[in-house]
Short mmCIF file of C-alpha atoms and ligand atoms in Angstrom, two decimals:
data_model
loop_
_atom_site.label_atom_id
_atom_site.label_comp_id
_atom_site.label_asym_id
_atom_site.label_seq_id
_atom_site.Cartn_x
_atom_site.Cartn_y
_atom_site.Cartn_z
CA UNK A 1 4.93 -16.59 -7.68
CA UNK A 2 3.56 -13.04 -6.43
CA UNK A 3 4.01 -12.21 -2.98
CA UNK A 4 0.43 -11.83 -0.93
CA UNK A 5 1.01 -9.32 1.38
CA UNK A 6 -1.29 -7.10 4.68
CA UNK A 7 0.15 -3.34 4.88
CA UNK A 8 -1.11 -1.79 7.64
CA UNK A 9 -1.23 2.10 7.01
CA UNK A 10 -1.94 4.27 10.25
CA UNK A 11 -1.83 7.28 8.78
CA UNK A 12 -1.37 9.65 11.28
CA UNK A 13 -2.52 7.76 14.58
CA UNK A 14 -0.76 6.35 18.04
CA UNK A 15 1.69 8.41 20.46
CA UNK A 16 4.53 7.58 20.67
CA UNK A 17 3.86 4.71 23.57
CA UNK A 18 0.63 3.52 21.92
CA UNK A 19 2.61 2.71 19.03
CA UNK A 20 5.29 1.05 20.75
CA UNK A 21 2.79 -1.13 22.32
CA UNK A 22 0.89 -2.31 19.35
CA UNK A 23 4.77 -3.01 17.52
CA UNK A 24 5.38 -5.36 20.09
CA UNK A 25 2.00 -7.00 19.91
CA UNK A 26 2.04 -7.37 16.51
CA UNK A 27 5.70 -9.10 16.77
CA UNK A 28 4.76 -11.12 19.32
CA UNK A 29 1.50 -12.40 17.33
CA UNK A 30 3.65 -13.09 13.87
CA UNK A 31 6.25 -14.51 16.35
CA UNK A 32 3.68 -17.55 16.29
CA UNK A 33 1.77 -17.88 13.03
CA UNK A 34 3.72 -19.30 10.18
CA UNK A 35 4.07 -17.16 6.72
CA UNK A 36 4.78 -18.63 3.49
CA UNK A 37 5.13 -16.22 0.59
CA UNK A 38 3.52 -13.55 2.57
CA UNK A 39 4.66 -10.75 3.62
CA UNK A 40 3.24 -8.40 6.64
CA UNK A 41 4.83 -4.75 6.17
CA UNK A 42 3.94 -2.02 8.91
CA UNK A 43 3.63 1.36 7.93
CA UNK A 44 3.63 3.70 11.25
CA UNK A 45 3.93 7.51 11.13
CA UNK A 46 7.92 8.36 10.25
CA UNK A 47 8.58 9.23 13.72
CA UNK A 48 7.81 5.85 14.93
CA UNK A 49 9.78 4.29 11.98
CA UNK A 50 13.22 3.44 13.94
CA UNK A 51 11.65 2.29 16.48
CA UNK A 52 9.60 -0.27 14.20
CA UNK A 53 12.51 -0.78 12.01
CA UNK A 54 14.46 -1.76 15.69
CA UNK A 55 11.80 -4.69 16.27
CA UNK A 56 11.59 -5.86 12.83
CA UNK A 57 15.42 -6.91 12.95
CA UNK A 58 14.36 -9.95 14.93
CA UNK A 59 10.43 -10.19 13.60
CA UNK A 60 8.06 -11.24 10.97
CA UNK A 61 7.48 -8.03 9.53
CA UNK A 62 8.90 -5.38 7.65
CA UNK A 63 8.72 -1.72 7.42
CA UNK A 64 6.99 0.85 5.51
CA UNK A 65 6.84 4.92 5.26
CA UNK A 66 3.52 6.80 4.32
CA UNK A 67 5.45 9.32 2.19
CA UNK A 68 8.71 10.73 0.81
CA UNK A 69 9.47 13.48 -1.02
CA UNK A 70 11.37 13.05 -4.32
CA UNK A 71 14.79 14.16 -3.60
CA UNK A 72 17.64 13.06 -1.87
CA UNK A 73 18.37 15.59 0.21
CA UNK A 74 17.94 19.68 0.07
CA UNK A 75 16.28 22.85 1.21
CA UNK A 76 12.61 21.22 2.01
CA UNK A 77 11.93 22.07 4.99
CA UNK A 78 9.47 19.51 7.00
CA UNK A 79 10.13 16.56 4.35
CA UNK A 80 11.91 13.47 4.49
CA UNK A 81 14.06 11.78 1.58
CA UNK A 82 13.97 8.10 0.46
CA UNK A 83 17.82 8.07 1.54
CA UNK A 84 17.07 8.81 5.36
CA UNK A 85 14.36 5.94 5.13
CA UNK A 86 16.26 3.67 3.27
CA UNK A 87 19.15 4.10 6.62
CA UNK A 88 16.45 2.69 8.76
CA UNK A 89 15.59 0.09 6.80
CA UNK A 90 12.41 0.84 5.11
CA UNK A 91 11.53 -1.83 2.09
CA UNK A 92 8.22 -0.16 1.11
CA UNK A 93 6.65 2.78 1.00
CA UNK A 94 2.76 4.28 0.25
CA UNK A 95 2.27 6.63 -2.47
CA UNK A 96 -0.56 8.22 -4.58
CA UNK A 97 -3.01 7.70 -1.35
CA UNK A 98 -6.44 9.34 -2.26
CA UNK A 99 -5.84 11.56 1.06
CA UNK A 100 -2.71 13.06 -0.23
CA UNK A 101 -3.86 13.42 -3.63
CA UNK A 102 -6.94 15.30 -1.91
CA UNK A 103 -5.54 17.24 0.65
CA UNK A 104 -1.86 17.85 -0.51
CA UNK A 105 -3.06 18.23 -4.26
CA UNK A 106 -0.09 15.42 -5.66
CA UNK A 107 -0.78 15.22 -9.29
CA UNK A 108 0.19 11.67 -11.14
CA UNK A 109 3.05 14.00 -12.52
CA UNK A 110 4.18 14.09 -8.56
CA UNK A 111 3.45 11.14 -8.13
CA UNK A 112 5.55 9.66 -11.14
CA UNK A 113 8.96 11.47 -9.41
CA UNK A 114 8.22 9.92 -6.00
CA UNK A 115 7.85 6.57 -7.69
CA UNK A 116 11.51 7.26 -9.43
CA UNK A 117 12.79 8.58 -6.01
CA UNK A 118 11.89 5.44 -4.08
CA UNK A 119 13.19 3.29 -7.08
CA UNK A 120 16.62 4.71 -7.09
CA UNK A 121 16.86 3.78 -3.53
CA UNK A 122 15.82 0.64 -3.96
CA UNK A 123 12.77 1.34 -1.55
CA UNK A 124 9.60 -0.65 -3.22
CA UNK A 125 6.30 2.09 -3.78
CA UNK A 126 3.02 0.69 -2.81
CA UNK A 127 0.89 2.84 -5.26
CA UNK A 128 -2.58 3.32 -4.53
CA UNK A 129 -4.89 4.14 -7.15
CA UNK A 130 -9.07 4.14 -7.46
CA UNK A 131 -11.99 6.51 -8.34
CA UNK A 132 -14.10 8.35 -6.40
CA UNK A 133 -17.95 7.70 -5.86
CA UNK A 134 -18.97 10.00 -8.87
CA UNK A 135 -16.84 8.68 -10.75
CA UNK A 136 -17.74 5.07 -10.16
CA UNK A 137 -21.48 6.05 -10.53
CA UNK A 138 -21.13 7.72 -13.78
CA UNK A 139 -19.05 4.18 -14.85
CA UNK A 140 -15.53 6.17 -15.45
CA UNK A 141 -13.85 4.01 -12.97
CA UNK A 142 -11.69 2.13 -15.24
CA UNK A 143 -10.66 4.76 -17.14
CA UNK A 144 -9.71 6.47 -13.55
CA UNK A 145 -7.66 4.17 -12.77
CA UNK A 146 -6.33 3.50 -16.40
CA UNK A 147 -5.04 6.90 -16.20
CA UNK A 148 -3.65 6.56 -12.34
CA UNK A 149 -1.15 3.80 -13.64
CA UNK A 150 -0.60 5.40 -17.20
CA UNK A 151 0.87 8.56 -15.38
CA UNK A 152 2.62 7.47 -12.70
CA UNK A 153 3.88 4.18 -13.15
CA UNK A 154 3.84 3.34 -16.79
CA UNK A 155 6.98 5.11 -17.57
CA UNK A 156 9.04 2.49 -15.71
CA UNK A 157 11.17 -0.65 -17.33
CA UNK A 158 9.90 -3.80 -17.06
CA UNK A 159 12.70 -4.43 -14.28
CA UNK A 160 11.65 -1.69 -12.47
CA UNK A 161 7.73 -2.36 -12.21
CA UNK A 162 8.83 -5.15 -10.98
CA UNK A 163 9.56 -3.46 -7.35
CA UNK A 164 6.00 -2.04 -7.44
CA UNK A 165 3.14 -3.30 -5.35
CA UNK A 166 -0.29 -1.67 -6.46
CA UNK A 167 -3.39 -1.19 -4.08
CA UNK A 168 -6.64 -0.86 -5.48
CA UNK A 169 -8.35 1.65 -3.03
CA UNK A 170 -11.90 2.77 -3.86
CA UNK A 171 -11.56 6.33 -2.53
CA UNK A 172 -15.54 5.86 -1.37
CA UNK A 173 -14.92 2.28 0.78
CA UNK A 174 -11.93 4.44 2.65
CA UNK A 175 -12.66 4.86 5.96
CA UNK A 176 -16.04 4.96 5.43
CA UNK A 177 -17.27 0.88 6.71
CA UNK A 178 -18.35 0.33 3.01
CA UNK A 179 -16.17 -2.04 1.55
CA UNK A 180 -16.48 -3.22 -2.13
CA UNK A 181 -18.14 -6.00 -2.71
CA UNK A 182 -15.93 -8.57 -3.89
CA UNK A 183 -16.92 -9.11 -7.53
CA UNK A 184 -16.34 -5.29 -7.21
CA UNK A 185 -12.41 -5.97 -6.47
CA UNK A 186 -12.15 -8.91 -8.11
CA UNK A 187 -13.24 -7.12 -11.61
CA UNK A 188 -10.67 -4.05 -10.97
CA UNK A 189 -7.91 -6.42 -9.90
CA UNK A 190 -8.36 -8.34 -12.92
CA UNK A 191 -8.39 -5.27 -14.92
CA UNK A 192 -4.97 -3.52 -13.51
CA UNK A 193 -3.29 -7.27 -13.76
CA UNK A 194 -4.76 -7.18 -17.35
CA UNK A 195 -3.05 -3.39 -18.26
CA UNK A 196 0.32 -4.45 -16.51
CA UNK A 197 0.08 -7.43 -18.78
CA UNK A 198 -0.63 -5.30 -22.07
CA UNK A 199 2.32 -2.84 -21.11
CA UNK A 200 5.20 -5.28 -19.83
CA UNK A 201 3.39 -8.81 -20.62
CA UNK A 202 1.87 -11.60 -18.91
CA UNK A 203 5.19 -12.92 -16.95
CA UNK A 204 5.60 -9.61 -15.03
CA UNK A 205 1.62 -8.79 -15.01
CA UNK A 206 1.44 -12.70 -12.90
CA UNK A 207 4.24 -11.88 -10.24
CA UNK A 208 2.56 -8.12 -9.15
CA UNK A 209 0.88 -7.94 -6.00
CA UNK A 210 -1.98 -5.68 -5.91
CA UNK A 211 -3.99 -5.12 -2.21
CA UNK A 212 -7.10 -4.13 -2.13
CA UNK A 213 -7.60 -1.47 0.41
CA UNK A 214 -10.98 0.15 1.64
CA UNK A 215 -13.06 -1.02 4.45
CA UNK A 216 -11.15 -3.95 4.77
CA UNK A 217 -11.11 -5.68 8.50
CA UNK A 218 -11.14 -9.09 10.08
CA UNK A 219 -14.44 -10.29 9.00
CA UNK A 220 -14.09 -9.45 5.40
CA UNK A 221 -10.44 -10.30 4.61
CA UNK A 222 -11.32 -13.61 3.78
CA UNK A 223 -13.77 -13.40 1.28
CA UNK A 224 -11.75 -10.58 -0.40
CA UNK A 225 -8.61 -11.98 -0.08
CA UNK A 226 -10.49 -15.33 -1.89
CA UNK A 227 -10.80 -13.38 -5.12
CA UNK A 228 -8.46 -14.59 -8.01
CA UNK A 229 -6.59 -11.46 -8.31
CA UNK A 230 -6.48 -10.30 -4.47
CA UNK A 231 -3.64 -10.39 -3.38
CA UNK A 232 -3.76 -9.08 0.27
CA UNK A 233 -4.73 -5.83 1.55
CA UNK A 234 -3.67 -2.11 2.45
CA UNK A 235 -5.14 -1.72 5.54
CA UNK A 236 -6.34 1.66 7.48
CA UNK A 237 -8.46 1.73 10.54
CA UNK A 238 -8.64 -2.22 10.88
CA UNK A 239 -4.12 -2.12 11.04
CA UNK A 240 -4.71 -0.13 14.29
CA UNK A 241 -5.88 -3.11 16.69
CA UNK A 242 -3.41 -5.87 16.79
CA UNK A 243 -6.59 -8.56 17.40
CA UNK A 244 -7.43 -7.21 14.07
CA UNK A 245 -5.14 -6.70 12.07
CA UNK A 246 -3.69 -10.67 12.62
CA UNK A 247 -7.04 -11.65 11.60
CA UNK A 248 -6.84 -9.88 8.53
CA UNK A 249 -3.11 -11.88 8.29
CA UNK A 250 -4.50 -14.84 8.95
CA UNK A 251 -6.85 -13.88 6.31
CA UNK A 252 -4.32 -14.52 3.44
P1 PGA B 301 -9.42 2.02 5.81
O1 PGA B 301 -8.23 2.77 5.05
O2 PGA B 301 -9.01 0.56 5.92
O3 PGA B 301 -9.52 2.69 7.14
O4 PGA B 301 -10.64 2.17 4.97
C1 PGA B 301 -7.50 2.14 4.02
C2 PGA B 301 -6.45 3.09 3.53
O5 PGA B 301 -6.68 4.31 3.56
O6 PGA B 301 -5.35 2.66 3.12
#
């Protein structure tokens, strides 16, 4: 059975006490709620990822990064490999988010090495595809996203897809307090589960977890979460308020 999961991304938000604080409420707050086949990953900026990875030894969560670059180690001055994340414990980690296809120009090509990076380490990519607005409105989301998972992930084995989580983020609901609606995520969702099934068949297409992500907070998790093919969310703004963001847990 696929995994529902909450990944709260905080993109580049919290010092370094803010974010210590709202670990430890989080960890407290999972401390008490019981979680079957769910899992609640946490996805602070890198700097902040020991110290998350530190707590989540004896908590309910585990850890994610927001980026890697794809190499092990080297002359890249200001990166960070999957090998140093995977030392701290990191199970998951973002890639292909809309902002750093937007403002760090990563292609699917770019994308497609991360994806292999993260692989060989054993570190599991949470890839987030979706169309913009004007592409939704002039009806070329599908073949958006088609293309999103065709060039990035597509490539893989079966047994390697298999560590892949996708998240279905309509680059208009992000950030923005328009969420879509849920016959909206539901028909994507069903979509991506139905080209995972047509590229490595209906077994593997039934156990992958895709989030929805966009918009999504405490009051409409539920509804969203209801949809057949929901399976949990990628969370932005919403993962930043502990009250919040174990709503949208509780949500599952
Ligand atoms: P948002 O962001 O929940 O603030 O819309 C989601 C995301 O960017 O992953």
């Amino acid at each position: 059975m696929r995994k529902k999961i909450v990944a709260g991304n905080w993109k580049m938000n919290k010092t370094f006490s803010e974010a210590e604080d709202l670990i430890t409420e989080i960890a407290d707050a999972l401390d008490e709620m019981e979680l079957v086949n769910t899992e609640v990953v946490l996805c602070p900026p890198t700097l902040y990822i020991e110290m998350a990875s530190d707590v989540a030894e004896e908590a309910n969560f585990k850890v994610g990064a927001q980026n890697i670059y794809p190499a092990d180690a080297g002359a890249f001055t200001g990166e960070i490999s999957p090998v140093m994340l995977k030392e701290l414990k990191v199970e998951y980690c973002i890639i292909g988010h809309s902002e750093r296809r937007k403002y760090f120009n990563e292609s699917n090509e770019f994308l497609m090495a991360k994806v292999d990076s993260l692989l060989k380490h054993g570190i599991r990519p949470i890839f987030c595809c979706g169309e913009l607005l004007p592409e939704r409105e002039a009806g070329q989301h599908f073949a958006v996203v088609k293309k999103q998972l065709e060039e990035s992930l597509f490539h893989l084995t079966a047994a390697a897809f298999g560590m892949v989580v996708i998240a279905y983020e309509p680059v208009w609901a992000i950030g923005t307090g328009v969420t879509a609606s849920n016959e909206q995520a539901q028909e994507m969702h069903g979509y991506i589960r139905q080209l995972v099934a047509e590229k490595y068949g209906a077994k593997t297409a039934e156990n992958t977890s895709i989030l929805y992500g966009g918009s999504c907070n405490g009051k409409n998790a539920m509804e969203l979460f209801a949809q057949t093919d929901v399976d949990g969310g990628l969370i932005g703004g919403a993962s930043l308020k502990a009250e919040e963001f174990i709503q949208i847990v509780s949500s599952l």
